[in-house]
Tab-separated table of C-alpha atoms in Angstrom:
chain	number	residue	atom	x	y	z
A	228	MET	CA	44.036	7.016	-6.807
A	229	ASN	CA	41.922	9.419	-4.855
A	230	ASN	CA	39.454	9.571	-7.635
A	231	ILE	CA	39.021	5.756	-7.578
A	232	PHE	CA	38.565	5.832	-3.830
A	233	PHE	CA	35.887	8.495	-3.986
A	234	SER	CA	33.989	6.975	-6.848
A	235	ASN	CA	33.888	3.610	-5.158
A	236	THR	CA	32.798	5.080	-1.827
A	237	PHE	CA	30.062	6.982	-3.572
A	238	ARG	CA	29.042	3.844	-5.463
A	239	PHE	CA	28.932	1.852	-2.249
A	240	ILE	CA	26.623	4.337	-0.499
A	241	GLY	CA	24.516	4.957	-3.618
A	242	LEU	CA	23.970	1.264	-4.334
A	243	VAL	CA	23.012	0.489	-0.678
A	244	PHE	CA	20.389	3.239	-0.662
A	245	LEU	CA	18.960	2.319	-4.034
A	246	GLN	CA	18.753	-1.295	-2.859
A	247	ILE	CA	17.033	-0.686	0.463
A	248	LEU	CA	14.751	2.190	-0.570
A	249	ILE	CA	13.696	1.079	-4.036
A	250	PHE	CA	14.717	-2.397	-5.137
A	251	ASN	CA	13.778	-4.145	-1.910
A	252	ASN	CA	10.224	-2.917	-2.229
A	253	ILE	CA	9.395	-3.925	-5.792
A	254	ASN	CA	8.093	-7.368	-4.956
A	255	LEU	CA	7.136	-8.288	-8.501
A	256	PHE	CA	4.519	-11.095	-8.580
A	257	GLY	CA	4.573	-10.851	-4.794
A	258	TYR	CA	8.065	-12.208	-4.287
A	259	LEU	CA	10.637	-11.057	-6.848
A	260	ASN	CA	13.207	-8.437	-5.971
A	261	PRO	CA	16.343	-7.577	-7.952
A	262	TYR	CA	19.684	-7.146	-6.141
A	263	PRO	CA	21.616	-4.644	-8.277
A	264	TYR	CA	23.848	-3.598	-5.318
A	265	ILE	CA	26.252	-6.386	-6.333
A	266	ALA	CA	27.244	-4.203	-9.298
A	267	PHE	CA	29.697	-2.823	-6.705
A	268	VAL	CA	31.650	-6.085	-7.105
A	269	PHE	CA	31.479	-6.082	-10.972
A	270	LEU	CA	32.720	-2.559	-11.237
A	271	PHE	CA	35.432	-2.546	-8.563
A	272	PRO	CA	38.749	-1.842	-10.327
A	273	PHE	CA	40.807	-4.929	-11.129
A	274	LYS	CA	44.182	-3.369	-10.558
A	275	LYS	CA	43.407	-2.604	-6.893
A	276	GLU	CA	44.537	-4.806	-4.099
A	277	ARG	CA	42.261	-7.840	-3.878
A	278	SER	CA	41.939	-7.749	-0.119
A	279	VAL	CA	40.264	-4.307	-0.314
A	280	LEU	CA	37.707	-5.787	-2.692
A	281	LEU	CA	37.056	-8.709	-0.366
A	282	ILE	CA	36.598	-6.533	2.715
A	283	PHE	CA	34.309	-4.027	0.975
A	284	SER	CA	32.217	-6.725	-0.694
A	285	PHE	CA	31.766	-8.342	2.715
A	286	LEU	CA	30.781	-4.930	4.177
A	287	ILE	CA	28.250	-4.052	1.455
A	288	GLY	CA	26.630	-7.441	1.913
A	289	LEU	CA	26.558	-7.015	5.640
A	290	THR	CA	24.979	-3.560	5.319
A	291	ILE	CA	22.193	-5.100	3.227
A	292	ASP	CA	21.807	-7.777	5.891
A	293	PHE	CA	21.409	-5.207	8.588
A	294	PHE	CA	18.634	-3.488	6.638
A	295	THR	CA	16.765	-6.654	5.718
A	296	ASP	CA	17.313	-8.713	8.874
A	297	SER	CA	18.723	-11.524	6.799
A	298	GLY	CA	21.442	-12.735	9.178
A	299	GLY	CA	24.610	-12.812	7.023
A	300	ILE	CA	23.393	-14.279	3.727
A	301	HIS	CA	24.130	-11.273	1.599
A	302	ALA	CA	27.560	-10.844	3.164
A	303	ALA	CA	28.439	-14.547	2.511
A	304	SER	CA	27.141	-14.486	-1.138
A	305	THR	CA	28.692	-11.180	-2.122
A	306	LEU	CA	32.031	-12.143	-0.558
A	307	PHE	CA	31.912	-15.405	-2.558
A	308	ILE	CA	31.473	-13.751	-5.970
A	309	ALA	CA	34.066	-11.101	-5.080
A	310	TYR	CA	36.643	-13.861	-4.455
A	311	PHE	CA	35.792	-15.847	-7.613
A	312	ARG	CA	35.340	-12.813	-9.870
A	313	LEU	CA	38.849	-12.961	-11.215
A	314	TYR	CA	38.582	-16.651	-12.246
A	315	PHE	CA	35.382	-16.001	-14.220
A	316	VAL	CA	36.911	-13.035	-16.022
A	317	GLN	CA	39.812	-15.303	-16.952
A	318	LEU	CA	37.346	-17.917	-18.204
A	319	ILE	CA	35.319	-15.515	-20.324
A	320	LEU	CA	38.187	-13.597	-21.778
A	321	ARG	CA	40.994	-15.178	-23.775
A	322	LYS	CA	44.385	-15.024	-22.137
A	323	SER	CA	45.757	-12.467	-24.614
A	324	GLU	CA	42.934	-10.046	-23.899
A	325	PHE	CA	43.415	-10.222	-20.208
A	326	GLU	CA	46.272	-8.309	-18.811
A	327	TYR	CA	45.749	-8.022	-15.143
A	328	TYR	CA	47.215	-4.604	-14.484
A	329	THR	CA	45.869	-2.658	-17.423
A	330	PHE	CA	42.508	-4.384	-17.536
A	331	GLN	CA	39.381	-2.243	-17.475
A	332	ILE	CA	35.786	-3.461	-17.760
A	333	THR	CA	34.863	-0.657	-20.202
A	334	SER	CA	37.443	-1.928	-22.704
A	335	ILE	CA	35.923	-5.325	-23.301
A	336	SER	CA	33.175	-6.145	-25.792
A	337	VAL	CA	29.430	-6.013	-24.886
A	338	ASP	CA	28.680	-9.722	-25.042
A	339	LYS	CA	31.587	-10.542	-22.732
A	340	VAL	CA	30.562	-7.910	-20.228
A	341	LEU	CA	27.041	-9.307	-20.207
A	342	ALA	CA	28.307	-12.874	-19.810
A	343	TYR	CA	30.458	-11.716	-16.889
A	344	PHE	CA	27.479	-10.013	-15.213
A	345	PHE	CA	25.163	-12.924	-15.813
A	346	ILE	CA	27.392	-15.619	-14.365
A	347	LEU	CA	28.178	-13.680	-11.257
A	348	ILE	CA	24.540	-12.710	-10.646
A	349	LEU	CA	23.436	-16.314	-11.145
A	350	ILE	CA	25.901	-17.593	-8.594
A	351	HIS	CA	25.154	-14.871	-6.128
A	352	HIS	CA	21.384	-15.373	-6.336
A	353	PHE	CA	21.626	-19.128	-6.095
A	354	LEU	CA	23.692	-18.715	-2.870
A	355	ILE	CA	21.304	-16.197	-1.432
A	356	PHE	CA	18.191	-18.301	-1.970
A	357	SER	CA	19.901	-21.475	-0.840
A	358	LEU	CA	21.058	-19.891	2.390
A	359	GLU	CA	17.676	-18.273	2.873
A	360	PHE	CA	15.621	-21.430	2.527
A	361	PHE	CA	18.315	-23.749	3.909
A	362	ASP	CA	16.194	-26.776	3.083
A	363	ILE	CA	16.745	-29.375	0.352
A	364	GLN	CA	12.985	-29.903	0.007
A	365	SER	CA	12.574	-26.363	-1.296
A	366	PHE	CA	15.040	-26.985	-4.128
A	367	PHE	CA	12.627	-26.153	-6.912
A	368	GLU	CA	11.466	-23.030	-5.089
A	369	ILE	CA	15.121	-22.001	-4.778
A	370	LEU	CA	15.750	-22.741	-8.484
A	371	LYS	CA	12.676	-20.836	-9.538
A	372	ARG	CA	13.521	-17.736	-7.482
A	373	THR	CA	17.182	-17.910	-8.553
A	374	LEU	CA	16.352	-17.875	-12.219
A	375	LEU	CA	13.603	-15.252	-12.142
A	376	SER	CA	15.571	-12.847	-9.834
A	377	THR	CA	18.726	-13.415	-11.941
A	378	ILE	CA	16.879	-12.209	-15.032
A	379	PHE	CA	15.443	-9.250	-13.110
A	380	THR	CA	18.761	-8.225	-11.613
A	381	PHE	CA	20.479	-8.714	-14.933
A	382	LEU	CA	18.069	-6.376	-16.737
A	383	VAL	CA	18.353	-3.710	-14.033
A	384	THR	CA	22.162	-3.988	-13.832
A	385	THR	CA	22.726	-3.891	-17.596
A	386	PHE	CA	20.399	-0.980	-17.999
A	387	GLY	CA	22.079	0.935	-15.160
A	388	TYR	CA	25.531	0.035	-16.540
A	389	TYR	CA	24.861	1.390	-19.983
A	390	ILE	CA	23.257	4.540	-18.692
A	391	LEU	CA	25.686	5.425	-15.892
A	392	VAL	CA	28.957	3.709	-16.363
A	393	SER	CA	29.991	2.827	-19.876
A	394	LYS	CA	29.408	6.267	-21.387
A	395	ASN	CA	31.467	8.192	-18.835
A	396	LYS	CA	34.756	6.578	-19.674
B	180	MET	CA	58.871	-21.209	10.091
B	181	GLN	CA	59.883	-19.524	6.911
B	182	GLN	CA	57.736	-21.993	4.958
B	183	ILE	CA	54.705	-21.282	7.085
B	184	ILE	CA	55.114	-17.491	6.576
B	185	ASN	CA	55.539	-18.088	2.851
B	186	PHE	CA	52.433	-20.216	2.752
B	187	LEU	CA	50.434	-17.502	4.592
B	188	ILE	CA	51.656	-14.756	2.214
B	189	ARG	CA	50.976	-16.846	-0.908
B	190	ASN	CA	47.475	-17.720	0.215
B	191	ARG	CA	46.580	-14.457	1.976
B	192	TYR	CA	43.609	-13.761	-0.193
B	193	LEU	CA	42.196	-17.247	0.231
B	194	LEU	CA	42.733	-17.016	3.958
B	195	LEU	CA	41.049	-13.615	4.187
B	196	PHE	CA	38.199	-14.932	2.067
B	197	LEU	CA	37.753	-17.979	4.323
B	198	LEU	CA	37.962	-15.838	7.486
B	199	LEU	CA	35.233	-13.439	6.367
B	200	GLU	CA	33.116	-16.310	4.953
B	201	ILE	CA	33.245	-18.034	8.313
B	202	ILE	CA	32.148	-14.870	10.050
B	203	ALA	CA	29.223	-14.527	7.702
B	204	LEU	CA	28.270	-18.169	8.260
B	205	ILE	CA	28.363	-17.659	12.073
B	206	PHE	CA	25.919	-14.756	11.621
B	207	ILE	CA	23.665	-16.866	9.459
B	208	ILE	CA	23.567	-19.804	11.875
B	209	GLN	CA	22.936	-17.466	14.729
B	210	SER	CA	20.064	-15.796	12.867
B	211	HIS	CA	18.348	-19.147	12.381
B	212	SER	CA	17.853	-19.491	16.119
B	213	TYR	CA	14.912	-17.636	17.483
B	214	HIS	CA	15.983	-17.833	21.077
B	215	LYS	CA	19.161	-15.761	20.751
B	216	SER	CA	19.120	-12.036	20.235
B	217	LYS	CA	20.528	-11.310	16.820
B	218	LEU	CA	23.648	-9.314	16.060
B	219	ILE	CA	22.536	-8.286	12.571
B	220	THR	CA	19.256	-6.553	13.176
B	221	SER	CA	17.383	-3.571	11.826
B	222	SER	CA	16.190	-2.673	15.293
B	223	ASN	CA	19.327	-0.638	16.056
B	224	SER	CA	19.174	3.099	16.125
B	225	ILE	CA	21.000	3.836	12.851
B	226	ILE	CA	19.025	1.467	10.602
B	227	GLY	CA	15.831	2.154	12.419
B	228	GLY	CA	16.389	5.885	12.128
B	229	ILE	CA	16.932	5.674	8.367
B	230	TYR	CA	13.774	3.633	7.905
B	231	ASN	CA	11.860	6.038	10.143
B	232	LYS	CA	12.943	9.048	8.035
B	233	THR	CA	12.079	7.494	4.727
B	234	ASN	CA	8.848	6.176	6.094
B	235	ASN	CA	7.792	9.649	7.169
B	236	LEU	CA	7.893	10.604	3.474
B	237	SER	CA	5.953	7.672	2.116
B	238	ASN	CA	3.478	7.929	4.957
B	239	TYR	CA	1.233	10.408	3.183
B	240	PHE	CA	0.428	8.081	0.381
B	241	SER	CA	-1.207	5.562	2.591
B	242	LEU	CA	-3.297	7.927	4.708
B	243	ALA	CA	-6.587	7.272	2.925
B	244	ASN	CA	-6.066	3.512	3.350
B	245	GLU	CA	-5.272	3.882	7.032
B	246	ASN	CA	-8.332	6.013	7.559
B	247	GLN	CA	-10.576	3.405	6.026
B	248	LYS	CA	-9.026	0.705	8.201
B	249	LEU	CA	-9.645	2.795	11.316
B	250	ALA	CA	-13.181	3.491	10.365
B	251	GLU	CA	-13.783	-0.226	9.774
B	252	GLU	CA	-12.308	-1.015	13.217
B	253	ASN	CA	-14.464	1.668	14.849
B	254	THR	CA	-17.589	0.130	13.373
B	255	TYR	CA	-16.539	-3.311	14.556
B	256	LEU	CA	-15.904	-2.030	18.111
B	257	LYS	CA	-19.173	-0.078	18.151
B	258	ASN	CA	-21.021	-3.260	17.216
B	259	LEU	CA	-19.309	-5.119	20.022
B	260	LEU	CA	-20.276	-2.392	22.457
B	261	SER	CA	-23.922	-2.405	21.485
B	262	LYS	CA	-23.999	-6.158	22.129
B	263	LYS	CA	-22.728	-5.628	25.662
B	264	LYS	CA	-25.589	-3.425	26.827
B	265	ILE	CA	-26.913	-4.745	30.095
B	266	ASN	CA	-30.608	-5.366	30.314
B	267	ILE	CA	-31.700	-3.507	33.402
B	268	ASP	CA	-34.957	-5.455	33.562
B	269	SER	CA	-33.276	-8.724	34.218
B	270	VAL	CA	-33.714	-10.059	37.735
B	271	ILE	CA	-30.138	-10.929	38.682
B	272	ARG	CA	-27.224	-8.778	37.727
B	273	GLN	CA	-23.824	-9.698	38.839
B	274	VAL	CA	-21.512	-6.849	39.627
B	275	THR	CA	-17.897	-7.847	39.166
B	276	ASP	CA	-16.016	-4.566	39.475
B	277	THR	CA	-14.109	-5.415	42.659
B	278	VAL	CA	-12.517	-8.415	41.049
B	279	TYR	CA	-12.037	-6.656	37.782
B	280	HIS	CA	-8.612	-7.489	36.445
B	281	GLN	CA	-7.101	-6.163	33.301
B	282	GLU	CA	-5.293	-8.929	31.422
B	283	TYR	CA	-4.008	-7.262	28.243
B	284	GLN	CA	-2.663	-3.907	27.388
B	285	TYR	CA	-2.176	-2.633	23.826
B	286	ILE	CA	0.505	-0.351	22.414
B	287	THR	CA	0.226	1.198	18.979
B	288	ALA	CA	3.275	1.262	16.649
B	289	LYS	CA	3.924	2.083	13.057
B	290	VAL	CA	5.574	-0.416	10.757
B	291	ILE	CA	8.576	1.412	9.210
B	292	ASN	CA	10.016	-1.551	7.266
B	293	ASN	CA	8.055	-4.551	6.009
B	294	SER	CA	9.135	-7.583	4.127
B	295	TYR	CA	6.957	-10.511	2.965
B	296	SER	CA	8.635	-11.940	-0.089
B	297	LYS	CA	11.518	-13.810	1.528
B	298	ARG	CA	11.622	-17.115	3.255
B	299	ASN	CA	12.226	-15.527	6.640
B	300	ASN	CA	10.556	-12.180	7.045
B	301	PHE	CA	10.978	-9.465	9.661
B	302	LEU	CA	9.306	-6.150	10.230
B	303	THR	CA	10.664	-3.054	11.933
B	304	ILE	CA	8.474	-0.805	14.060
B	305	ASN	CA	9.076	2.638	15.476
B	306	LYS	CA	8.603	1.817	19.147
B	307	GLY	CA	11.024	0.158	21.544
B	308	LEU	CA	12.007	-0.351	25.167
B	309	LYS	CA	11.215	3.290	25.982
B	310	HIS	CA	7.625	2.693	25.029
B	311	GLY	CA	7.265	-0.475	27.008
B	312	ILE	CA	7.924	-2.975	24.227
B	313	GLN	CA	9.636	-6.196	25.216
B	314	ARG	CA	10.672	-9.419	23.551
B	315	ASP	CA	8.015	-12.050	23.002
B	316	MET	CA	5.018	-9.772	22.866
B	317	GLY	CA	2.386	-10.578	20.260
B	318	VAL	CA	1.679	-8.155	17.450
B	319	ILE	CA	-1.887	-7.948	15.988
B	320	LEU	CA	-4.132	-6.034	13.727
B	321	PRO	CA	-7.877	-5.403	14.196
B	322	ASN	CA	-8.510	-8.257	11.762
B	323	GLY	CA	-5.602	-10.665	12.249
B	324	ILE	CA	-2.176	-11.357	13.674
B	325	VAL	CA	1.163	-10.171	12.418
B	326	GLY	CA	3.898	-11.823	14.476
B	327	VAL	CA	5.936	-11.726	17.667
B	328	ILE	CA	8.448	-9.095	18.890
B	329	GLN	CA	12.011	-10.389	18.541
B	330	ASP	CA	14.715	-7.801	19.101
B	331	VAL	CA	14.252	-4.530	20.937
B	332	SER	CA	16.385	-1.372	21.067
B	333	PRO	CA	15.557	1.841	23.024
B	334	ASN	CA	13.564	3.276	20.113
B	335	PHE	CA	12.850	0.443	17.693
B	336	ALA	CA	11.967	-3.196	17.608
B	337	THR	CA	11.842	-5.994	15.038
B	338	ILE	CA	8.933	-8.353	14.652
B	339	LEU	CA	9.350	-11.993	13.758
B	340	SER	CA	6.716	-12.103	11.111
B	341	LEU	CA	4.146	-14.808	10.782
B	342	LEU	CA	5.885	-15.413	7.484
B	343	ASN	CA	8.981	-16.925	8.984
B	344	GLU	CA	10.135	-20.472	9.486
B	345	ASN	CA	10.682	-19.774	13.206
B	346	SER	CA	7.125	-18.600	13.647
B	347	LYS	CA	4.876	-21.161	15.333
B	348	ILE	CA	1.630	-19.756	16.582
B	349	ASN	CA	-0.925	-21.677	18.632
B	350	VAL	CA	-4.348	-21.501	16.915
B	351	GLY	CA	-7.683	-23.229	17.166
B	352	VAL	CA	-10.960	-23.451	15.317
B	353	LYS	CA	-13.603	-21.008	16.309
B	354	ASN	CA	-16.146	-22.472	18.751
B	355	SER	CA	-14.053	-25.549	19.484
B	356	ASN	CA	-11.291	-26.418	21.883
B	357	HIS	CA	-9.026	-28.237	19.445
B	358	PHE	CA	-5.632	-26.566	18.967
B	359	GLY	CA	-2.964	-26.754	16.312
B	360	THR	CA	0.063	-24.780	15.115
B	361	LEU	CA	0.137	-22.135	12.429
B	362	ALA	CA	3.338	-22.132	10.323
B	363	TRP	CA	4.434	-20.879	6.936
B	364	ASN	CA	5.988	-22.839	4.042
B	365	GLY	CA	7.606	-19.876	2.402
B	366	LYS	CA	5.553	-19.806	-0.772
B	367	ASN	CA	2.576	-17.489	-0.757
B	368	TYR	CA	2.278	-14.572	1.647
B	369	GLU	CA	-1.522	-14.763	1.618
B	370	GLU	CA	-1.655	-18.295	2.906
B	371	ALA	CA	-0.261	-20.256	5.941
B	372	GLN	CA	-0.338	-23.888	6.908
B	373	LEU	CA	-1.898	-25.645	9.935
B	374	LEU	CA	0.069	-28.379	11.579
B	375	ASP	CA	-0.483	-30.892	14.335
B	376	PHE	CA	-4.252	-30.703	14.303
B	377	PRO	CA	-5.734	-33.662	16.181
B	378	ARG	CA	-7.780	-35.907	13.971
B	379	ARG	CA	-10.744	-35.792	16.333
B	380	ALA	CA	-11.155	-32.114	15.456
B	381	SER	CA	-13.736	-31.799	12.699
B	382	LEU	CA	-12.452	-29.330	10.180
B	383	LYS	CA	-14.326	-28.040	7.169
B	384	ILE	CA	-13.304	-25.779	4.323
B	385	GLY	CA	-14.372	-22.292	5.306
B	386	ASP	CA	-13.977	-22.724	9.038
B	387	THR	CA	-12.538	-19.691	10.813
B	388	ILE	CA	-9.225	-20.108	12.541
B	389	VAL	CA	-8.597	-17.987	15.680
B	390	THR	CA	-5.730	-17.698	18.068
B	391	GLY	CA	-5.784	-20.369	20.746
B	392	GLY	CA	-5.946	-19.996	24.449
B	393	LYS	CA	-2.732	-21.982	25.062
B	394	SER	CA	-0.530	-19.131	23.948
B	395	VAL	CA	0.366	-16.325	26.333
B	396	LEU	CA	1.362	-14.087	23.398
B	397	PHE	CA	-2.066	-13.385	21.991
B	398	PRO	CA	-5.487	-12.948	23.555
B	399	GLU	CA	-7.684	-15.867	22.765
B	400	GLY	CA	-10.017	-15.707	19.800
B	401	ILE	CA	-8.389	-13.198	17.512
B	402	PRO	CA	-9.354	-14.101	13.939
B	403	VAL	CA	-6.485	-15.369	11.880
B	404	GLY	CA	-7.944	-16.721	8.669
B	405	THR	CA	-10.254	-19.254	7.028
B	406	ILE	CA	-9.476	-22.848	5.917
B	407	LYS	CA	-8.983	-22.823	2.162
B	408	SER	CA	-8.187	-26.455	1.501
B	409	LEU	CA	-7.416	-29.676	3.367
B	410	ASN	CA	-6.838	-33.360	2.730
B	411	LEU	CA	-7.905	-36.187	4.987
B	412	ARG	CA	-5.651	-39.236	4.598
B	413	ASN	CA	-5.729	-42.283	6.892
B	414	ASN	CA	-7.815	-40.236	9.249
B	415	TYR	CA	-5.074	-37.636	9.577
B	416	TYR	CA	-5.372	-34.077	8.301
B	417	GLU	CA	-2.784	-33.105	5.762
B	418	ASN	CA	-1.943	-29.930	3.982
B	419	ILE	CA	-4.363	-27.688	5.715
B	420	THR	CA	-4.045	-24.314	4.044
B	421	VAL	CA	-5.415	-21.176	5.700
B	422	THR	CA	-6.131	-17.931	3.855
B	423	LEU	CA	-4.943	-15.148	6.161
B	424	PHE	CA	-7.106	-12.221	7.006
B	425	THR	CA	-4.078	-9.992	7.413
B	426	ASP	CA	-2.673	-8.477	4.222
B	427	MET	CA	0.989	-8.853	5.108
B	428	SER	CA	2.034	-6.765	2.085
B	429	ASN	CA	0.192	-3.701	3.338
B	430	LEU	CA	0.818	-2.999	7.003
B	431	GLY	CA	0.518	0.521	8.534
B	432	TYR	CA	-0.189	0.653	12.256
B	433	VAL	CA	-0.137	-2.463	14.426
B	434	TYR	CA	-1.015	-3.165	18.008
B	435	ILE	CA	1.457	-4.792	20.381
B	436	VAL	CA	-0.078	-6.965	23.010
B	437	ASN	CA	1.260	-6.816	26.480
B	438	ASN	CA	-0.016	-9.760	28.486
B	439	ILE	CA	0.130	-8.517	32.114
B	440	ASP	CA	-0.185	-12.044	33.531
B	441	LYS	CA	2.483	-13.468	31.289
B	442	LYS	CA	5.215	-13.684	33.900
B	443	GLU	CA	2.896	-15.293	36.445
B	444	ILE	CA	1.725	-17.914	33.919
B	445	GLU	CA	5.244	-18.707	32.772
B	446	ASN	CA	6.551	-18.995	36.299
B	447	LEU	CA	3.796	-21.389	37.103
B	448	GLU	CA	4.395	-23.527	34.031
B	449	LYS	CA	8.123	-23.661	34.732
B	450	LYS	CA	7.501	-25.486	37.968
B	451	HIS	CA	6.336	-28.509	36.058
B	452	GLU	CA	9.465	-28.770	33.978
């Protein structure tokens, strides 16, 4: 219990600092940044109380908003994927594989982990850029940025996941 | 009553989700308005302090670049000075020192956080109220403009970048009195768009755009950029694109413009409204 608490606190702080000090300054092609801080939502234990996940996802988004002066767009988007995370896991995994209380992300197969990451990243990024532009005329710009950033975040997150997380457990 | 409580308990996650989502949306809507001070801002002491610390580290890597910029500015100012030499042989020389009146004051600050890749960009600087910085002061470079001060805390301030949908800066063409508005469409950080230019103004590709005299934020005549492309349709200018002189991706030290007459001008203009 305590262990889970500390590892998630550590992950929260670590991801925020990585995001603001490194990943916000990459600006590939002048405008592309990955947002791997949302790995916090992916990795948050399933068996914990869902309200804790919702509150902390909101807080990590809000922290990023403070650093990037982006109003509340990260808070809104991160909270959104945190709430719908469970439904996507149920979609990707067959019912028999998914037992809510014993479920761990490290126990499912690679392709399903990647699908889970990809869908949540895609939704999160689409929300971020839609809220950022807030303008239907920029639809193609939003789509372009969503797709390119999704690929970027996906690569960074997958890489980080296989180096830092999956081996430990 | 029992049913209501049951309903609340059954849907507690959904309700919590909706509550937090609404809070986030309120923050977002509030941040879209330029006129209100923001709640979520990097000008507060914690965030500003963290940026300041990390910036001190990365500072050393840009020293050579900063030196070169300063040297270039020195050359420019020296050239200006040598133009101003008074010819002693001339017959009439007007002495104006008793009516001398300083209009602008400049404050130097260092950019400790810069963004240019988003739709709405902000910068954070390491000076604030204590150093005389206030809301709605213009921010410039030797060779261009950066934006306008938005939120100020005792030690830090955020700048509403030129690269922001709320940024509307009054500009004109060099050596002409036609004015328009400089805005940004969110695509390329090296280019901005000119709006509302009167059709009588004769614009050509390559014309230099400077800050206009109608704005109290910036001194008149600061270079902004050059016209890169424009269309003339039905005698109206469309899609005027300006290549900016400022490299918004590489900002070190900036100057904050304090217009000493600003209050007086604004009070005067208010009387007409």
